[in-house]
PDB file of C-alpha atoms in Angstrom:
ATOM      1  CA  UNK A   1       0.000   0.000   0.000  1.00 44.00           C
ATOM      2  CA  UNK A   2       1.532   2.799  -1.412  1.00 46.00           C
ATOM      3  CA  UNK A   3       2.411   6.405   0.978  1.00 49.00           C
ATOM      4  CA  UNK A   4       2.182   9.551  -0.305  1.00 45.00           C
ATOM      5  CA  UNK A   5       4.174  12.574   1.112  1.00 45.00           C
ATOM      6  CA  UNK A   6       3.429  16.212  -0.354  1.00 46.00           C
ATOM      7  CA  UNK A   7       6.815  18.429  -1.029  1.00 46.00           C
ATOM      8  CA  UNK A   8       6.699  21.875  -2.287  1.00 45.00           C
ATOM      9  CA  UNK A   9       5.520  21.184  -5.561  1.00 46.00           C
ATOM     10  CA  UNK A  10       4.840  17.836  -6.129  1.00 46.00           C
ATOM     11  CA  UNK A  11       4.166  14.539  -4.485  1.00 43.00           C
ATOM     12  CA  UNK A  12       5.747  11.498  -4.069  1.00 43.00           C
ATOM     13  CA  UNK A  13       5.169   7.818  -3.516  1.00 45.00           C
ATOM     14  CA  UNK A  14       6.757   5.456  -1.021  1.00 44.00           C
ATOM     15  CA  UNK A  15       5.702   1.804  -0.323  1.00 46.00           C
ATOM     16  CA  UNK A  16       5.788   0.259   3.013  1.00 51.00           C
ATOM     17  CA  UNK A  17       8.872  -1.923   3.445  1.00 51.00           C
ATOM     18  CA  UNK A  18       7.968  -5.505   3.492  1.00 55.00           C
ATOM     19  CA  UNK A  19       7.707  -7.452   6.945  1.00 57.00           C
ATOM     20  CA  UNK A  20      10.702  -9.332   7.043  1.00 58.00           C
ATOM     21  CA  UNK A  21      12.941  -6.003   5.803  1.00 59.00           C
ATOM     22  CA  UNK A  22      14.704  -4.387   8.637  1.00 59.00           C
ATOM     23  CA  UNK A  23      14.317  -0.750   8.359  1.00 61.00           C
ATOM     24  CA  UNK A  24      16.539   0.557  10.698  1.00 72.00           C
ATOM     25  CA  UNK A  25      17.821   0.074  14.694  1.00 77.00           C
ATOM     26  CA  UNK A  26      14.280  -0.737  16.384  1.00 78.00           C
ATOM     27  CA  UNK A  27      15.250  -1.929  19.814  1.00 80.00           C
ATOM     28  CA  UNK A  28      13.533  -5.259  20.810  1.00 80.00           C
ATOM     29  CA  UNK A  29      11.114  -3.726  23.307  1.00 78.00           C
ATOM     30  CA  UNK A  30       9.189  -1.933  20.745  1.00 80.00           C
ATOM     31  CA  UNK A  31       8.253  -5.171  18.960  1.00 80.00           C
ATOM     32  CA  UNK A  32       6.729  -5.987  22.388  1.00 82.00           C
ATOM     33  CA  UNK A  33       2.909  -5.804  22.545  1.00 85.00           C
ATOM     34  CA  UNK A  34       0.584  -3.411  21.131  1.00 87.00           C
ATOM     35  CA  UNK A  35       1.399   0.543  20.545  1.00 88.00           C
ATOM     36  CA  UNK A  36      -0.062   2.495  23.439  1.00 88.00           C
ATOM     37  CA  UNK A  37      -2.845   5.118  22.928  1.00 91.00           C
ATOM     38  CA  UNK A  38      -0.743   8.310  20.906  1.00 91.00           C
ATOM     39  CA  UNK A  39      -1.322  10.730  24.022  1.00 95.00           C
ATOM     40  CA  UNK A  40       0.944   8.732  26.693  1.00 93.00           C
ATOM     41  CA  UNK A  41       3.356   8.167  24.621  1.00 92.00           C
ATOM     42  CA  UNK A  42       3.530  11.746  24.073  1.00 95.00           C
ATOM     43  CA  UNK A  43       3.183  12.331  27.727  1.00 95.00           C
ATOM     44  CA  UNK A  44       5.794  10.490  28.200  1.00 95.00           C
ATOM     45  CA  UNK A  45       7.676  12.389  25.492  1.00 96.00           C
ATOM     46  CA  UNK A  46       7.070  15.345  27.284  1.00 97.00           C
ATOM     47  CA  UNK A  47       8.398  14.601  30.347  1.00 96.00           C
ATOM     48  CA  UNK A  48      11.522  12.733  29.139  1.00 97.00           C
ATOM     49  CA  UNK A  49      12.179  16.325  27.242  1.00 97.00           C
ATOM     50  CA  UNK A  50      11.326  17.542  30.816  1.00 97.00           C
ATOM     51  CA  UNK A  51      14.548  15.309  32.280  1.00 96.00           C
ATOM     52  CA  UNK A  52      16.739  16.266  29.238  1.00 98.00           C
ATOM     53  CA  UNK A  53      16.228  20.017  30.108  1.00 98.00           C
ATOM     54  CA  UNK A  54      16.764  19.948  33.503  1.00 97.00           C
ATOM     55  CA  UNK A  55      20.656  17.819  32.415  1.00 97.00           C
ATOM     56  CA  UNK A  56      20.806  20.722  29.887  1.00 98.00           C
ATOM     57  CA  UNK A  57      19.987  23.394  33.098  1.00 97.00           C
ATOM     58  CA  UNK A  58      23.219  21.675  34.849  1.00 97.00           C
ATOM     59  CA  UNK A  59      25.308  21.891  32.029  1.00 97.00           C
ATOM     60  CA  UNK A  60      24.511  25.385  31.583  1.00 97.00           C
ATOM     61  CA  UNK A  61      24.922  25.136  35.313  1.00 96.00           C
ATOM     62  CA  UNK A  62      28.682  24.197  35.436  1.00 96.00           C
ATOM     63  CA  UNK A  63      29.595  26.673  32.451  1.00 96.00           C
ATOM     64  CA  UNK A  64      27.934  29.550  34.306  1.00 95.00           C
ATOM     65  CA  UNK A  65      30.073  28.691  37.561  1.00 93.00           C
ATOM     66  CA  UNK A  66      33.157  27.956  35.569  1.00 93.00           C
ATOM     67  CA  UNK A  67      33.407  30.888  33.476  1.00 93.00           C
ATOM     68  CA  UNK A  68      31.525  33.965  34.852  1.00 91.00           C
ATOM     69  CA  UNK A  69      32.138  33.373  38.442  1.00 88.00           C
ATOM     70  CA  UNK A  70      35.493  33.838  39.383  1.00 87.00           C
ATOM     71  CA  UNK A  71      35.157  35.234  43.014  1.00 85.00           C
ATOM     72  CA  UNK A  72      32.877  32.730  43.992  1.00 85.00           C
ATOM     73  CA  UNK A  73      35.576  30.472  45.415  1.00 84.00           C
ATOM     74  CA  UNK A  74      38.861  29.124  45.102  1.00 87.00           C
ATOM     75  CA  UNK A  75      39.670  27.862  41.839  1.00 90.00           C
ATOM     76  CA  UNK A  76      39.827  24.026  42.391  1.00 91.00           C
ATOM     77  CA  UNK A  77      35.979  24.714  43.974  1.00 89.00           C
ATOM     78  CA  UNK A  78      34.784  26.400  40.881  1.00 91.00           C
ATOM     79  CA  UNK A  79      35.959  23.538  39.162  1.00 93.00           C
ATOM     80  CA  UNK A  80      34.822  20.580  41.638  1.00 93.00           C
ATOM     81  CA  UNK A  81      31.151  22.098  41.268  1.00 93.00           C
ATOM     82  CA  UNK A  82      31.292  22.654  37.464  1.00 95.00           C
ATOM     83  CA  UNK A  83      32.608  19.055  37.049  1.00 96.00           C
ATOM     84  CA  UNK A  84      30.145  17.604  39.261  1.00 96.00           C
ATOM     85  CA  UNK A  85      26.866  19.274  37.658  1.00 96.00           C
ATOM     86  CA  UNK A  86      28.373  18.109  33.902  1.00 97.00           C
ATOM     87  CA  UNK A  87      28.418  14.795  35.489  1.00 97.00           C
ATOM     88  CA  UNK A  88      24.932  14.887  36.867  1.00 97.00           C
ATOM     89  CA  UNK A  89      23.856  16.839  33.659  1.00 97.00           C
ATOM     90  CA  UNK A  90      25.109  13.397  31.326  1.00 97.00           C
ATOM     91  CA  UNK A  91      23.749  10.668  33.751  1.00 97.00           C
ATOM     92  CA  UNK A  92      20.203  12.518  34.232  1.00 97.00           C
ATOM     93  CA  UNK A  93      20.086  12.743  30.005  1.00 97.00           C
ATOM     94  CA  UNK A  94      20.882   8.972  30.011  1.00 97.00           C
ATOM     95  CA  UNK A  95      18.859   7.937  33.091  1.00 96.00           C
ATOM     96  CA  UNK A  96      16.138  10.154  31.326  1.00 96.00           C
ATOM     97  CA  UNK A  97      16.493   7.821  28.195  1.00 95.00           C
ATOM     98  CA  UNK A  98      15.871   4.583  30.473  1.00 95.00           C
ATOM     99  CA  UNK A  99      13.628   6.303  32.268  1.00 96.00           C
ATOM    100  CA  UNK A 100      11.618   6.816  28.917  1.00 95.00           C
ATOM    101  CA  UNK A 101      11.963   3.208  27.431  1.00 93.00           C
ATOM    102  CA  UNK A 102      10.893   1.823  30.837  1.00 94.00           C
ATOM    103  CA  UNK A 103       7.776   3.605  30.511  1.00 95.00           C
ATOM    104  CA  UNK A 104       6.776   3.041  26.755  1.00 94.00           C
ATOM    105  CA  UNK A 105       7.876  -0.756  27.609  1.00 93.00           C
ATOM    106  CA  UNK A 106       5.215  -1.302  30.424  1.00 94.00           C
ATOM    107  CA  UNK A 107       2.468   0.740  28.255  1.00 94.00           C
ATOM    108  CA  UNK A 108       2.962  -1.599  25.584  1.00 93.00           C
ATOM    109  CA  UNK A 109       2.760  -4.500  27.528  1.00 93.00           C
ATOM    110  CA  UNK A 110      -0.330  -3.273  30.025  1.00 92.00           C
ATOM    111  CA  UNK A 111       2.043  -3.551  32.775  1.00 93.00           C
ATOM    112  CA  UNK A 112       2.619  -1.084  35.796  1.00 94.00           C
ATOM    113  CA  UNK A 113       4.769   1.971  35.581  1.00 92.00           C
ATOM    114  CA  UNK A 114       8.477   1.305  37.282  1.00 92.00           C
ATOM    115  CA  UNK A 115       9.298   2.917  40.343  1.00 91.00           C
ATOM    116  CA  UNK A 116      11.992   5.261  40.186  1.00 90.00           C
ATOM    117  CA  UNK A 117      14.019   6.494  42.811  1.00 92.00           C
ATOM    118  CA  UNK A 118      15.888   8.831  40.655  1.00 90.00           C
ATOM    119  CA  UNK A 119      13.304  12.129  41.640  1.00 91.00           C
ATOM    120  CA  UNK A 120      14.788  11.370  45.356  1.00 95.00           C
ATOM    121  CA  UNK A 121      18.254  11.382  44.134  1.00 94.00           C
ATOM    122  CA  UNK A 122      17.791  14.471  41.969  1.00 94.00           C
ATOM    123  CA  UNK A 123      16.254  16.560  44.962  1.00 96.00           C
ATOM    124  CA  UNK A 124      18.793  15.733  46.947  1.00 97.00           C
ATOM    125  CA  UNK A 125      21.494  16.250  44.711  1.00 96.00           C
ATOM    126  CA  UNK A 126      19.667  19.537  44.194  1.00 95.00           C
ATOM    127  CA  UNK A 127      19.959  20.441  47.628  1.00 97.00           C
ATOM    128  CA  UNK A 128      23.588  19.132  47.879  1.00 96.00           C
ATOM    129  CA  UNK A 129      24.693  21.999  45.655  1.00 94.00           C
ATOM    130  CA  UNK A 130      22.459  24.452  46.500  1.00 94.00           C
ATOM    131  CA  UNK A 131      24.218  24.328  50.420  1.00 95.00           C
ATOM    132  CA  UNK A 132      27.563  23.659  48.935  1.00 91.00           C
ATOM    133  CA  UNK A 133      26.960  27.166  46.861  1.00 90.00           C
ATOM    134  CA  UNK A 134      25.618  28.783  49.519  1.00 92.00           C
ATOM    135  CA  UNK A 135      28.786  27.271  52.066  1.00 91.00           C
ATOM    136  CA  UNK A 136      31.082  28.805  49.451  1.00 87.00           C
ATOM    137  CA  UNK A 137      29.856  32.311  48.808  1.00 86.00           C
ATOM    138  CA  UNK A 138      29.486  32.638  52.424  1.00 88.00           C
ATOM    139  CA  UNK A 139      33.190  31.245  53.148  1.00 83.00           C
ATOM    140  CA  UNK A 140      34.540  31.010  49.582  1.00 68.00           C
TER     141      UNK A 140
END
């Protein structure tokens, strides 16, 4: 059954690849039951764009500390804290990834949602730099 895709000024055909064809990397999970309902999956869409932001907010984090903050504290500080949110920013955005295929996995099986305990670790990673900030303009 034949596809058709408008472009500017004309439109084109594409057929559906055939069932054995491989069309390209589709991990094993998605083969796994039936696709959920359109709106949770982009629920969960949503909120794994939610996580990645949040890495990118550390990120931005560490430059910000890094570069435009020289007299917040001793240089091997600045750099402990920069190093530490560009750490947390990369294992959120992969954590965020399993986080995501953990979820689309148990919709498409009817199972329950995992448990995470990663929104514990993130507050309290939260509030582990927030005091050592705080401890370092005070004291820096």
């Amino acid at each position: 059954m034949p596809l058709f895709y408008a472009t500017d000024h004309a439109v084109s055909t594409m057929t559906t690849p055939s069932p054995g064809r491989r069309r390209a990397f589709k991990p094993r999970w998605q083969r796994l039951g039936h696709h959920p309902d359109y709106r949770f999956s982009l629920a969960n869409e949503r909120t794994f764009l939610a996580w990645i932001r949040t890495a990118l907010a550390f990120m931005a984090g560490a430059v910000g500390i890094y570069q435009f903050a020289p007299d917040i504290a001793t240089p091997w500080a600045r750099e402990a804290v920069a190093v530490l949110l560009s750490l947390a920013g990369a294992l959120l955005s992969l954590a965020a990834y399993r986080r995501w295929a953990g979820n689309e996995r148990a919709m498409r099986t009817d199972a329950a949602l995992p448990y995470t305990r990663l929104l514990l670790i993130l507050a309290l990673f939260v509030t582990a730099v927030a005091l050592v900030l705080g401890l370092l303009l005070v004291w820096g």
